[in-house]
Steps between C-alpha positions, in 0.01 A plus 500: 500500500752754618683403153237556336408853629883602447422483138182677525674786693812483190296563219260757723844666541616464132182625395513848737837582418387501137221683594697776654762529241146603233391742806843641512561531152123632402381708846384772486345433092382108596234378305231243559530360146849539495657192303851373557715555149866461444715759593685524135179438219246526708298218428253389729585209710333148508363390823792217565780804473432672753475203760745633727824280443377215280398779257874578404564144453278409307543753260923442526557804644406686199212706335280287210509775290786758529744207624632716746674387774237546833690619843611173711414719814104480455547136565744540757334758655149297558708168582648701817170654584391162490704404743475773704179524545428092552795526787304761707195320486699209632603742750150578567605844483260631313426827631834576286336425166374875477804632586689321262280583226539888541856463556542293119240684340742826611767337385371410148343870458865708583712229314238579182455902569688618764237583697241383772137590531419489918136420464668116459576506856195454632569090362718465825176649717385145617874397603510786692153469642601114582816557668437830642629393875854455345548769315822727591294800502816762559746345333285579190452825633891549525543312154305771320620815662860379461424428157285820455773738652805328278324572213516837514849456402569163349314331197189322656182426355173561722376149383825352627439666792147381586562150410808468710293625764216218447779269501669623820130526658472126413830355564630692807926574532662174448291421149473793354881621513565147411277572193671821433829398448426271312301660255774745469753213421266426263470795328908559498531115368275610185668829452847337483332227292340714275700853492140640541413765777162421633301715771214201415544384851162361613546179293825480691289522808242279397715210419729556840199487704403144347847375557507620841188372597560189368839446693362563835169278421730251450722574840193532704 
């Protein structure tokens, strides 16, 4: 039983983090009849290409039409939210799952624009609302004046700002400088990979938080 749920709960995540990537790319022009096309000709998908991660095998990684080459990290991407999500309903955490989902959706909308819209934090309302006993109330307080008063004279963006502060008002000390570093590390790692300057550092963020929350699920 517990087997079967786990894949229940992996393609339930596959399917939201596909999900989110169309809000992040479309929001705020989203459409009801909006049809998934490919990103080169335009041609309107079939149903069985856009099943998150069997789609881009079965069509060999390629577009029917144009024969261009699709983007390995749509597959990748929904085979780690996959996982994700399935291991924290293993947890039984669950009260995380809206939290999570603002913090990728974030992630996905300033990796495509740049930018964030704030209305999208009300997703991590019910954590909040669920946890509310343990969250660390002034450290988020601190978190955002800090932040606030520094960028006055360094280069910060208010939406960095305001989701590091959700973060620390989550996570507490310990976590969330955990989750800082690293995404910094992260963030140097692709700019010495890449030779490209990014200030794009919510998906930095995003992805730190999941691999710091996954490390101490696993210690505790």
């Amino acid at each position: 039983m517990k087997f079967f749920l786990s894949i229940i709960f992996f393609i339930l995540g596959a399917c939201i983090i596909s999900f989110l990537k169309v809000i992040a790319h479309d929001y705020p022009h989203l459409s009801v009849t909006r049809r998934s096309h490919c990103d080169h000709c335009r041609r309107i998908l079939e149903w069985f290409e856009i099943i998150p991660i069997i789609g881009y095998f079965v069509v060999h990684g390629k577009c029917f039409s144009c024969k261009k080459q699709i983007d390995f990290f749509n597959p990748l991407q929904e085979l780690l939210g996959g996982l994700f999500f399935s291991w924290i309903a293993h947890l039984d955490d669950w009260f995380y799952w809206p939290f999570f989902i603002m913090l990728i959706l974030l992630g996905f909308m300033d990796y495509y624009y740049g930018y964030i819209y704030p209305i999208f934090y009300l997703l991590s309302l019910p954590t909040l609302i669920l946890i509310y006993p343990r969250l660390h109330l002034t450290l988020a307080l601190l978190t955002y004046l800090i932040l606030f008063l520094l960028s006055k004279r360094y280069l910060f963006g208010l939406g960095d700002i305001e989701v590091l502060t959700i973060i620390s008002l989550i996570f507490g000390y310990q976590l969330f400088l955990n989750i800082v570093i690293l995404a910094c590390l992260l963030c140097i790692g692709v700019y010495l990979t890449n030779k490209k300057r990014s200030f794009r550092f919510i998906p930095y963020l995003t992805t730190a938080t999941g691999i710091i929350y996954l490390i101490f699920s696993i210690k505790t």
